[in-house]
Short mmCIF file of C-alpha atoms and ligand atoms in Angstrom, two decimals:
data_model
loop_
_atom_site.label_atom_id
_atom_site.label_comp_id
_atom_site.label_asym_id
_atom_site.label_seq_id
_atom_site.Cartn_x
_atom_site.Cartn_y
_atom_site.Cartn_z
CA MET A 26 128.78 88.73 85.83
CA ALA A 27 126.89 92.69 86.84
CA ASP A 28 126.10 92.78 90.06
CA TYR A 29 122.22 94.11 89.78
CA VAL A 30 119.15 93.78 88.27
CA LEU A 31 117.07 96.74 86.61
CA ALA A 32 113.13 97.25 87.41
CA ILE A 33 111.00 99.71 85.22
CA ASP A 34 107.99 99.83 86.64
CA GLN A 35 105.74 102.22 84.26
CA GLY A 36 102.67 103.15 86.05
CA THR A 37 99.31 105.20 86.15
CA THR A 38 100.78 108.45 88.24
CA SER A 39 104.14 107.30 87.17
CA SER A 40 107.03 106.11 85.84
CA ARG A 41 110.00 103.99 88.78
CA ALA A 42 113.76 102.95 87.54
CA ILE A 43 114.54 100.73 90.49
CA VAL A 44 117.76 98.76 90.88
CA PHE A 45 117.79 95.36 93.27
CA ASP A 46 121.14 93.57 94.36
CA HIS A 47 121.15 89.72 94.60
CA ALA A 48 119.29 89.33 97.48
CA GLY A 49 116.13 91.53 96.21
CA THR A 50 117.09 94.54 98.54
CA ILE A 51 116.72 97.47 96.76
CA HIS A 52 120.09 99.74 95.77
CA SER A 53 118.66 102.67 93.94
CA THR A 54 115.89 104.10 92.47
CA GLY A 55 114.54 106.57 89.89
CA GLN A 56 111.00 108.50 90.01
CA MET A 57 108.54 111.07 87.50
CA GLU A 58 104.72 110.88 87.92
CA HIS A 59 103.80 111.80 84.26
CA GLU A 60 100.74 114.36 82.95
CA GLN A 61 96.90 112.45 83.83
CA ILE A 62 94.54 114.20 81.27
CA LEU A 63 91.17 114.38 81.58
CA PRO A 64 89.59 115.70 78.74
CA ARG A 65 86.57 115.41 79.38
CA ALA A 66 84.59 113.35 82.66
CA GLY A 67 85.18 109.57 82.76
CA TRP A 68 87.96 110.60 79.64
CA VAL A 69 91.67 109.23 80.91
CA GLU A 70 94.80 109.58 78.49
CA HIS A 71 98.60 109.83 79.23
CA ASP A 72 100.91 110.94 76.74
CA PRO A 73 102.93 108.56 75.94
CA VAL A 74 106.41 110.31 74.59
CA GLU A 75 105.82 111.67 77.96
CA ILE A 76 105.55 107.79 79.17
CA TRP A 77 109.28 107.03 77.15
CA ARG A 78 110.69 110.70 78.23
CA ASN A 79 110.56 109.76 81.67
CA VAL A 80 111.46 105.55 81.34
CA ARG A 81 114.63 106.91 79.46
CA GLU A 82 115.03 109.93 82.33
CA VAL A 83 114.16 107.86 85.59
CA VAL A 84 116.55 105.07 84.28
CA GLY A 85 119.13 108.03 84.16
CA LEU A 86 118.82 109.04 87.63
CA ALA A 87 118.87 105.25 89.37
CA LEU A 88 121.99 104.69 87.60
CA THR A 89 123.59 107.45 88.64
CA ARG A 90 122.23 107.49 92.35
CA GLY A 91 123.47 103.89 92.92
CA ASN A 92 127.27 105.24 90.94
CA LEU A 93 126.65 102.38 88.24
CA THR A 94 126.79 102.16 84.56
CA HIS A 95 124.70 100.46 82.15
CA ARG A 96 127.51 97.06 83.29
CA ASP A 97 127.02 96.84 86.29
CA ILE A 98 123.28 95.28 84.89
CA ALA A 99 123.10 91.66 84.21
CA ALA A 100 118.78 92.15 82.63
CA VAL A 101 116.35 94.63 83.04
CA GLY A 102 112.56 93.79 83.60
CA ILE A 103 109.65 95.55 82.65
CA THR A 104 106.60 95.76 84.47
CA ASN A 105 103.88 97.68 83.50
CA GLN A 106 100.01 99.27 84.01
CA ARG A 107 97.91 96.71 82.07
CA GLU A 108 94.72 97.16 79.95
CA THR A 109 96.36 101.16 78.74
CA THR A 110 96.42 101.05 75.04
CA VAL A 111 99.09 103.16 72.86
CA VAL A 112 98.27 102.32 68.92
CA TRP A 113 101.95 103.89 66.83
CA GLU A 114 103.17 104.81 63.69
CA LYS A 115 106.22 101.73 63.00
CA SER A 116 107.55 103.69 60.43
CA THR A 117 108.42 107.15 63.02
CA GLY A 118 107.50 105.90 66.38
CA LYS A 119 104.61 108.50 66.47
CA PRO A 120 101.76 107.80 68.66
CA VAL A 121 98.33 108.09 66.37
CA HIS A 122 96.97 109.66 69.48
CA ASN A 123 96.95 109.07 73.41
CA ALA A 124 96.72 106.19 75.05
CA ILE A 125 93.83 105.51 76.33
CA VAL A 126 94.11 104.47 80.27
CA TRP A 127 92.94 101.77 82.07
CA GLN A 128 90.80 103.48 84.04
CA ASP A 129 89.19 105.38 80.87
CA THR A 130 85.19 104.42 80.41
CA ARG A 131 84.86 106.07 76.88
CA THR A 132 84.26 102.26 75.49
CA GLN A 133 81.20 101.69 77.45
CA LYS A 134 78.90 102.37 73.58
CA ILE A 135 81.57 100.13 72.27
CA VAL A 136 81.27 97.19 74.87
CA GLU A 137 77.46 97.35 74.48
CA GLU A 138 77.60 96.89 70.88
CA LEU A 139 80.30 93.76 70.47
CA GLY A 140 78.49 92.51 73.58
CA GLY A 141 74.07 92.35 70.89
CA SER A 142 72.44 89.82 72.38
CA GLU A 143 74.94 87.25 74.72
CA GLY A 144 76.10 91.00 77.19
CA ALA A 145 79.33 91.10 78.46
CA GLU A 146 79.39 87.13 79.10
CA LYS A 147 80.21 86.66 75.44
CA TYR A 148 83.90 86.39 75.61
CA LYS A 149 84.85 85.26 78.70
CA ARG A 150 85.08 81.75 77.61
CA LYS A 151 87.46 82.45 75.23
CA VAL A 152 89.08 85.38 77.32
CA GLY A 153 88.88 85.00 80.78
CA LEU A 154 86.87 88.48 81.70
CA PRO A 155 84.18 89.59 80.77
CA LEU A 156 83.66 92.72 77.60
CA ALA A 157 84.36 95.49 80.21
CA THR A 158 85.84 99.83 79.53
CA TYR A 159 88.93 98.08 80.73
CA PHE A 160 90.39 96.22 78.61
CA ALA A 161 92.46 96.92 75.79
CA GLY A 162 91.15 95.77 72.86
CA PRO A 163 88.04 97.74 72.33
CA LYS A 164 90.80 100.47 72.83
CA VAL A 165 92.41 100.32 69.77
CA LYS A 166 88.93 100.45 68.61
CA TRP A 167 88.41 103.13 69.70
CA ILE A 168 91.24 104.78 68.58
CA LEU A 169 90.55 103.46 65.27
CA ASP A 170 87.23 103.96 64.49
CA ASN A 171 87.83 108.00 65.38
CA VAL A 172 90.90 109.12 64.74
CA ASP A 173 91.09 110.21 60.60
CA GLY A 174 92.89 107.35 58.54
CA ALA A 175 94.26 105.66 61.85
CA ARG A 176 92.05 102.11 60.37
CA GLU A 177 93.16 102.77 56.28
CA LYS A 178 97.02 103.17 57.56
CA ALA A 179 96.51 99.74 60.51
CA GLU A 180 94.52 98.33 57.22
CA ALA A 181 98.07 99.02 55.47
CA GLY A 182 100.45 97.61 58.52
CA GLU A 183 102.11 100.76 59.31
CA LEU A 184 100.88 101.23 62.84
CA LEU A 185 101.20 98.94 65.93
CA PHE A 186 99.35 97.89 69.30
CA GLY A 187 101.17 97.61 72.18
CA THR A 188 100.34 98.45 76.41
CA THR A 189 102.69 100.04 77.76
CA ASP A 190 105.75 96.99 78.17
CA SER A 191 105.39 97.14 74.56
CA TRP A 192 105.87 101.08 74.14
CA VAL A 193 108.33 100.93 76.59
CA LEU A 194 110.84 97.49 74.96
CA TRP A 195 110.29 98.63 71.23
CA ASN A 196 111.40 102.21 71.62
CA MET A 197 114.18 100.72 74.39
CA THR A 198 115.12 98.57 71.83
CA GLY A 199 116.12 100.46 68.39
CA GLY A 200 111.85 102.27 67.66
CA PRO A 201 111.51 102.66 64.70
CA GLU A 202 115.69 101.02 63.35
CA GLY A 203 114.55 97.77 64.33
CA GLY A 204 112.36 97.67 67.84
CA VAL A 205 110.66 94.62 68.67
CA HIS A 206 108.11 94.08 69.17
CA VAL A 207 106.62 92.16 71.52
CA THR A 208 104.26 91.16 74.84
CA ASP A 209 104.29 88.55 77.62
CA VAL A 210 101.27 86.31 78.69
CA THR A 211 100.47 89.12 81.32
CA ASN A 212 99.78 91.64 78.86
CA ALA A 213 97.67 89.30 76.33
CA SER A 214 95.92 88.00 78.44
CA ARG A 215 94.43 91.88 78.97
CA THR A 216 93.94 92.65 76.30
CA MET A 217 90.45 90.50 75.37
CA LEU A 218 91.59 89.58 72.47
CA MET A 219 93.93 86.33 74.46
CA ASN A 220 92.77 83.02 74.25
CA ILE A 221 93.11 82.00 77.52
CA ASP A 222 93.83 78.51 77.39
CA SER A 223 96.40 78.35 74.80
CA LEU A 224 98.06 81.98 74.39
CA THR A 225 97.64 83.42 70.76
CA TRP A 226 95.59 85.61 69.34
CA ASN A 227 92.18 85.51 68.40
CA GLU A 228 91.50 86.25 66.37
CA GLU A 229 87.73 86.07 65.66
CA ILE A 230 87.31 88.91 68.28
CA ALA A 231 90.41 90.55 66.10
CA ALA A 232 87.88 90.50 63.41
CA ASP A 233 85.05 91.16 66.04
CA MET A 234 86.50 94.87 66.81
CA GLY A 235 87.76 95.49 63.48
CA ILE A 236 91.96 94.83 65.00
CA PRO A 237 94.19 93.92 61.72
CA MET A 238 96.62 91.44 63.22
CA SER A 239 99.70 92.65 61.76
CA MET A 240 98.75 95.70 64.83
CA LEU A 241 99.17 92.96 67.14
CA PRO A 242 102.56 92.63 69.17
CA GLU A 243 104.42 88.50 69.31
CA ILE A 244 102.43 87.06 72.76
CA ARG A 245 106.06 85.47 74.46
CA SER A 246 106.68 84.16 78.51
CA SER A 247 107.38 86.86 81.07
CA SER A 248 110.70 84.92 81.80
CA GLU A 249 112.76 85.69 78.59
CA VAL A 250 116.04 88.00 75.74
CA TYR A 251 113.28 89.75 74.33
CA GLY A 252 116.48 91.91 72.89
CA LYS A 253 118.79 93.69 73.56
CA GLY A 254 119.04 98.08 75.14
CA ARG A 255 120.09 99.71 72.00
CA GLU A 256 123.54 101.11 71.10
CA GLY A 257 123.67 105.25 72.15
CA GLY A 258 120.34 104.61 74.37
CA MET A 259 120.63 103.65 78.71
CA VAL A 260 121.48 100.24 78.42
CA PRO A 261 123.62 99.49 75.66
CA GLY A 262 124.10 95.64 74.61
CA VAL A 263 122.01 94.83 78.52
CA PRO A 264 119.22 92.08 77.82
CA ILE A 265 115.99 92.93 78.39
CA ALA A 266 114.41 89.58 79.77
CA GLY A 267 111.73 89.85 81.69
CA ILE A 268 107.71 91.72 81.01
CA LEU A 269 105.12 90.89 83.69
CA GLY A 270 102.09 93.10 83.93
CA ASP A 271 102.35 95.64 87.27
CA GLN A 272 99.73 93.19 88.85
CA GLN A 273 101.63 90.06 87.93
CA ALA A 274 104.91 91.25 88.27
CA ALA A 275 103.67 91.37 92.63
CA THR A 276 102.41 88.32 92.65
CA PHE A 277 105.54 87.49 91.48
CA GLY A 278 107.32 89.06 94.03
CA GLN A 279 105.18 88.69 97.22
CA ALA A 280 106.90 84.66 96.37
CA ALA A 281 103.11 83.39 95.82
CA PHE A 282 103.84 80.45 93.41
CA GLU A 283 101.70 78.53 95.79
CA VAL A 284 98.33 77.10 94.63
CA GLY A 285 95.84 79.00 96.73
CA ALA A 286 98.87 82.09 97.61
CA ALA A 287 96.88 85.42 97.14
CA LYS A 288 97.95 89.48 97.43
CA ASN A 289 96.30 92.78 97.35
CA THR A 290 98.23 95.36 95.68
CA TYR A 291 97.62 98.96 97.17
CA GLY A 292 97.77 101.45 94.48
CA THR A 293 95.56 103.54 92.14
CA GLY A 294 93.42 100.41 92.53
CA ASN A 295 93.58 96.99 94.17
CA PHE A 296 94.04 94.18 92.54
CA LEU A 297 93.62 90.89 94.81
CA LEU A 298 95.38 88.25 92.66
CA LEU A 299 95.16 84.38 93.83
CA ASN A 300 97.08 81.90 92.78
CA THR A 301 95.57 78.69 90.98
CA GLY A 302 98.65 77.41 89.74
CA THR A 303 98.27 75.30 85.82
CA GLU A 304 94.49 75.22 85.80
CA LEU A 305 92.92 77.59 84.46
CA VAL A 306 89.75 78.34 86.77
CA HIS A 307 86.68 80.61 85.42
CA SER A 308 84.79 82.80 88.07
CA GLU A 309 81.11 82.73 89.27
CA ASN A 310 81.14 85.31 90.90
CA GLY A 311 83.06 88.53 88.36
CA LEU A 312 86.67 87.76 88.82
CA LEU A 313 88.44 87.72 85.91
CA THR A 314 90.98 85.46 84.83
CA THR A 315 93.87 86.11 83.61
CA VAL A 316 97.66 84.74 83.20
CA GLY A 317 99.59 85.00 86.27
CA TYR A 318 103.76 84.05 85.09
CA LYS A 319 104.51 81.78 82.67
CA ILE A 320 108.34 82.07 82.78
CA GLY A 321 110.40 80.16 79.44
CA ASP A 322 108.88 77.36 78.19
CA GLN A 323 107.71 76.00 81.96
CA PRO A 324 104.06 75.70 81.57
CA GLN A 325 101.89 79.21 82.83
CA VAL A 326 100.07 79.79 86.00
CA TYR A 327 96.61 81.25 85.93
CA CYS A 328 95.46 84.07 89.17
CA LEU A 329 91.38 84.54 90.11
CA GLU A 330 92.24 88.60 90.21
CA GLY A 331 89.24 90.80 91.11
CA SER A 332 90.14 94.32 89.68
CA ILE A 333 89.24 97.28 92.03
CA ALA A 334 89.35 100.74 90.29
CA VAL A 335 89.79 103.09 92.82
CA THR A 336 91.09 103.65 96.41
CA GLY A 337 94.68 104.66 96.19
CA SER A 338 93.27 107.80 93.58
CA LEU A 339 90.45 108.95 96.01
CA VAL A 340 93.11 109.68 98.35
CA GLN A 341 94.64 111.86 95.96
CA TRP A 342 91.44 112.71 94.29
CA LEU A 343 90.51 113.98 98.18
CA ARG A 344 94.30 116.16 97.67
CA ASP A 345 93.94 117.69 94.34
CA ASN A 346 89.74 117.74 94.02
CA LEU A 347 88.99 118.63 97.65
CA GLY A 348 91.91 120.23 99.41
CA ILE A 349 91.14 118.39 102.37
CA ILE A 350 94.63 117.76 103.02
CA LYS A 351 97.50 118.34 101.45
CA SER A 352 99.34 115.19 101.07
CA ALA A 353 97.89 111.59 100.85
CA PRO A 354 100.22 110.57 104.14
CA GLU A 355 98.03 113.65 105.90
CA ILE A 356 94.43 111.37 104.94
CA GLU A 357 96.12 108.94 108.11
CA LYS A 358 96.32 111.87 110.60
CA LEU A 359 92.21 113.42 109.73
CA ALA A 360 91.76 109.66 109.75
CA GLU A 361 92.61 109.94 113.31
CA THR A 362 90.79 112.67 114.37
CA VAL A 363 87.83 110.57 114.89
CA ASP A 364 86.79 107.30 116.55
CA ASP A 365 84.76 105.76 113.86
CA ASN A 366 83.37 106.88 110.31
CA GLY A 367 80.60 108.67 111.74
CA GLY A 368 77.84 106.99 109.73
CA ALA A 369 79.50 107.64 106.47
CA TYR A 370 80.53 105.67 103.67
CA PHE A 371 82.15 106.95 100.18
CA VAL A 372 81.37 104.31 97.16
CA PRO A 373 84.10 105.73 94.94
CA ALA A 374 83.00 104.05 91.44
CA PHE A 375 84.61 107.40 89.44
CA SER A 376 84.91 104.30 86.63
CA GLY A 377 81.68 102.73 87.79
CA LEU A 378 82.68 99.70 89.40
CA PHE A 379 84.75 96.87 88.65
CA ALA A 380 85.23 93.84 90.58
CA PRO A 381 82.87 92.27 91.74
CA TYR A 382 80.41 93.98 89.54
CA TRP A 383 81.25 95.09 86.77
CA ARG A 384 78.99 97.64 86.74
CA ALA A 385 79.92 100.95 83.92
CA ASP A 386 76.71 102.26 85.05
CA ALA A 387 78.07 102.84 88.74
CA ARG A 388 78.96 106.39 89.54
CA GLY A 389 80.59 107.24 93.32
CA ALA A 390 77.82 108.57 95.59
CA LEU A 391 79.47 109.53 99.15
CA VAL A 392 76.11 108.60 101.79
CA GLY A 393 75.14 108.38 105.22
CA LEU A 394 75.44 111.67 106.01
CA THR A 395 74.30 114.19 108.60
CA ARG A 396 75.36 117.32 110.27
CA TYR A 397 77.16 115.39 113.09
CA VAL A 398 79.51 114.43 109.97
CA ASN A 399 83.49 116.29 109.53
CA LYS A 400 86.28 115.77 107.48
CA GLY A 401 87.87 113.45 109.66
CA HIS A 402 84.51 111.03 109.67
CA ILE A 403 84.44 111.33 106.09
CA ALA A 404 89.28 110.60 105.72
CA ARG A 405 87.80 107.31 107.70
CA ALA A 406 85.18 106.67 104.83
CA VAL A 407 87.70 106.86 102.72
CA LEU A 408 90.50 104.63 104.03
CA GLU A 409 87.66 101.93 105.30
CA ALA A 410 85.88 101.95 101.24
CA THR A 411 90.13 100.56 100.11
CA ALA A 412 89.10 97.64 102.78
CA TYR A 413 85.37 97.24 102.36
CA GLN A 414 86.00 96.79 98.41
CA SER A 415 88.50 94.17 99.05
CA ARG A 416 86.42 92.95 101.13
CA GLU A 417 84.08 91.55 98.45
CA VAL A 418 86.80 90.49 95.73
CA VAL A 419 88.01 88.26 98.65
CA ASP A 420 84.24 87.37 99.18
CA ALA A 421 84.34 85.85 95.64
CA MET A 422 87.77 83.96 95.91
CA ASN A 423 86.02 82.01 99.00
CA ALA A 424 82.92 81.57 96.74
CA ASP A 425 85.11 81.04 93.53
CA SER A 426 87.40 79.04 95.35
CA GLY A 427 84.91 77.20 98.26
CA VAL A 428 88.47 76.92 99.91
CA ASP A 429 88.43 80.75 103.07
CA LEU A 430 92.03 82.59 102.61
CA THR A 431 93.96 82.34 106.23
CA GLU A 432 96.13 85.22 105.13
CA LEU A 433 96.22 87.83 102.80
CA LYS A 434 99.71 89.20 101.68
CA VAL A 435 100.06 92.97 101.37
CA ASP A 436 101.84 95.75 99.23
CA GLY A 437 101.81 98.86 98.01
CA GLY A 438 101.74 102.75 98.87
CA MET A 439 98.93 102.73 100.59
CA VAL A 440 100.06 100.02 103.19
CA ALA A 441 102.25 102.46 105.24
CA ASN A 442 99.06 103.39 105.77
CA GLU A 443 98.76 100.79 109.87
CA ALA A 444 95.88 102.49 110.62
CA LEU A 445 94.26 101.02 106.83
CA MET A 446 96.01 97.94 107.75
CA GLN A 447 94.29 96.57 110.77
CA PHE A 448 90.84 97.84 109.40
CA GLN A 449 91.77 95.92 106.69
CA ALA A 450 92.40 93.20 109.20
CA ASP A 451 89.33 93.69 111.11
CA ILE A 452 87.15 94.28 108.06
CA LEU A 453 88.25 90.63 106.52
CA GLY A 454 89.62 88.78 110.14
CA VAL A 455 92.15 87.36 108.89
CA ASP A 456 95.75 89.35 109.33
CA VAL A 457 97.37 91.34 106.94
CA VAL A 458 100.87 90.69 106.11
CA ARG A 459 103.19 92.82 104.89
CA PRO A 460 106.73 92.17 103.22
CA LYS A 461 110.03 93.43 104.41
CA VAL A 462 110.69 95.01 100.73
CA THR A 463 106.90 96.66 99.69
CA GLU A 464 108.38 97.82 96.38
CA THR A 465 107.34 94.05 95.23
CA THR A 466 105.85 95.17 90.78
CA ALA A 467 109.50 96.23 90.63
CA LEU A 468 110.64 93.86 92.59
CA GLY A 469 108.81 91.09 90.62
CA ALA A 470 110.09 91.98 87.09
CA ALA A 471 113.76 91.87 87.99
CA TYR A 472 113.11 87.97 89.17
CA ALA A 473 111.29 87.61 85.50
CA ALA A 474 114.31 89.01 84.07
CA GLY A 475 117.27 87.50 86.41
CA ILE A 476 115.99 84.04 86.62
CA ALA A 477 115.61 84.85 82.33
CA VAL A 478 119.86 85.24 82.47
CA GLY A 479 120.90 83.63 86.05
CA PHE A 480 121.17 86.32 88.07
CA TRP A 481 118.40 84.08 90.19
CA ASN A 482 118.02 80.29 89.78
CA GLY A 483 114.23 79.97 89.58
CA GLU A 484 111.66 80.76 92.45
CA GLN A 485 112.95 79.42 95.04
CA ASP A 486 114.85 82.13 95.66
CA VAL A 487 112.30 84.73 95.92
CA VAL A 488 110.66 82.55 98.85
CA ASP A 489 113.91 82.53 100.41
CA ASN A 490 114.65 85.95 100.43
CA TRP A 491 110.68 87.71 100.91
CA GLY A 492 111.06 88.14 104.67
CA GLU A 493 108.05 88.99 106.86
CA ASP A 494 108.17 93.25 108.33
CA LYS A 495 104.69 93.15 109.34
CA ARG A 496 101.57 91.42 110.75
CA TRP A 497 97.91 92.59 111.37
CA THR A 498 95.70 90.43 113.70
CA PRO A 499 91.60 90.67 113.46
CA SER A 500 90.74 92.47 116.73
CA MET A 501 86.71 93.70 116.27
CA ASP A 502 84.23 92.34 117.41
CA GLU A 503 82.33 89.51 115.04
CA ALA A 504 78.83 91.38 115.33
CA GLU A 505 80.38 94.75 114.29
CA ARG A 506 82.29 93.94 111.30
CA GLU A 507 78.95 92.00 109.79
CA ARG A 508 77.12 95.71 110.82
CA LEU A 509 80.00 98.08 109.14
CA TYR A 510 79.75 95.34 106.11
CA ARG A 511 76.59 95.45 105.17
CA ASN A 512 76.15 99.11 105.42
CA TRP A 513 78.76 99.03 102.97
CA LYS A 514 76.72 97.09 101.12
CA LYS A 515 73.71 99.43 101.29
CA ALA A 516 75.56 102.48 100.25
CA VAL A 517 76.93 100.22 96.94
CA THR A 518 73.22 99.52 95.91
CA LYS A 519 73.18 103.83 95.22
CA THR A 520 75.58 103.81 93.11
CA PHE A 521 73.44 101.93 90.63
CA ASP A 522 72.34 103.40 87.23
CA TRP A 523 73.87 106.76 87.10
CA VAL A 524 74.31 106.96 83.02
CA ASP A 525 71.58 108.39 81.05
O1 G3P B 1270 95.47 97.19 85.56
C1 G3P B 1270 95.27 98.43 85.71
C2 G3P B 1270 97.21 97.98 87.37
O2 G3P B 1270 98.03 97.51 86.39
C3 G3P B 1270 97.22 99.50 87.38
O3 G3P B 1270 98.77 99.52 88.66
O4 G3P B 1270 99.39 99.79 89.90
O5 G3P B 1270 99.79 100.97 87.78
O6 G3P B 1270 97.73 101.61 89.12
P1 G3P B 1270 98.75 100.37 89.45
#
């Protein structure tokens, strides 16, 4: 068998390809950013054609840099930004509109109308999710309502919907010439259209949203052969054998297989997932119920998820919109020029607030300002915002599960930031643990694909390959921790009711 597995990570800001060896270590990578299209306040779009072009490019890069050809690849796994919605024409492969990104809030009215007198909880017992702008179903409805002729074409069976996993898979397996139209259970669990217990599409909800069933991809497990790379493509004949939404992939790559195991990924947003096993837990505290993974015919494993819309992207905003720093890593140095936040708190409710509040009406606020506050304090407030938001989600998880988290596994870009990780441990009051391979998202997708083709034997291989790199232990005293957190909570209340 070939010696490597390739993972494609189609993320919010970039697409990456990473080749892993049997020990789960990185052999080679390729990465390209794509344009963030911001047509109006609250709207965020991507060009699916650019995304597909970049995916092909980064796979080529990873293979060339690793001195490999497709013959060295045993299987391909796909992981992706979840909820981001693409609708395209079956016969041509042309998207009918830009992809509407998970952060986009344009569906607020649709969501309110769908909820009617029952409000945000209307479908929660069925799909595990509150009605919110975050999820894919209402975004499909927006496209069908607003793109000329789209509804007629959809009803005639001419349009397909997919999150970006489906978009990439369909194109990789042949596009208009026999492309496979499939998604996995984890991505389907983010649409608001899948029954969270039976893992089948809910026809009633699809009808409420006016979405023809013919548009929807087939729901499959996270680890099985969906199809093969098309002839003439970048990986001809190679089985594409794993799909996991990026946060579920990171949970898998972190070997969080035990009930009660949790991980927090620090990306554009933060996403904390807690494994609840084969038991479906409905949150009473603002968390989502989501599918964690399903390996072939084995029963699905569920997670509770705390989704935070804006964490790393606040650092990008400081760089791109304010120009206070030139590169994202500079924020750590700037934050180190001061000893504390100087009383400033930055609540980045740019897409409303997700967990545990689910307030579409919230907008960002920088509060506690005095003339004393300088850019160092603001840099600190920006970093601290990530830690406070994560604490809110951990509190909700502890309340839902009745058991307090004892340590938190972390991954993603921001975990290179030592000051943030120490502050995170301080604000949580539990150890924060970083693994040796922090590219757990791509790794998880690689494992799902590799397991399907027998490259790895199963979860035990993932556990055996996982290694601890560094651990941060809380050093802040309890009174200070609670004082800071109390102030944060007060700051959050200042962000409500900002939408007319
Ligand atoms: O739910 C959104 C999430 O999947 C996006 O993740 O890492 O692309 O920001 P990321």
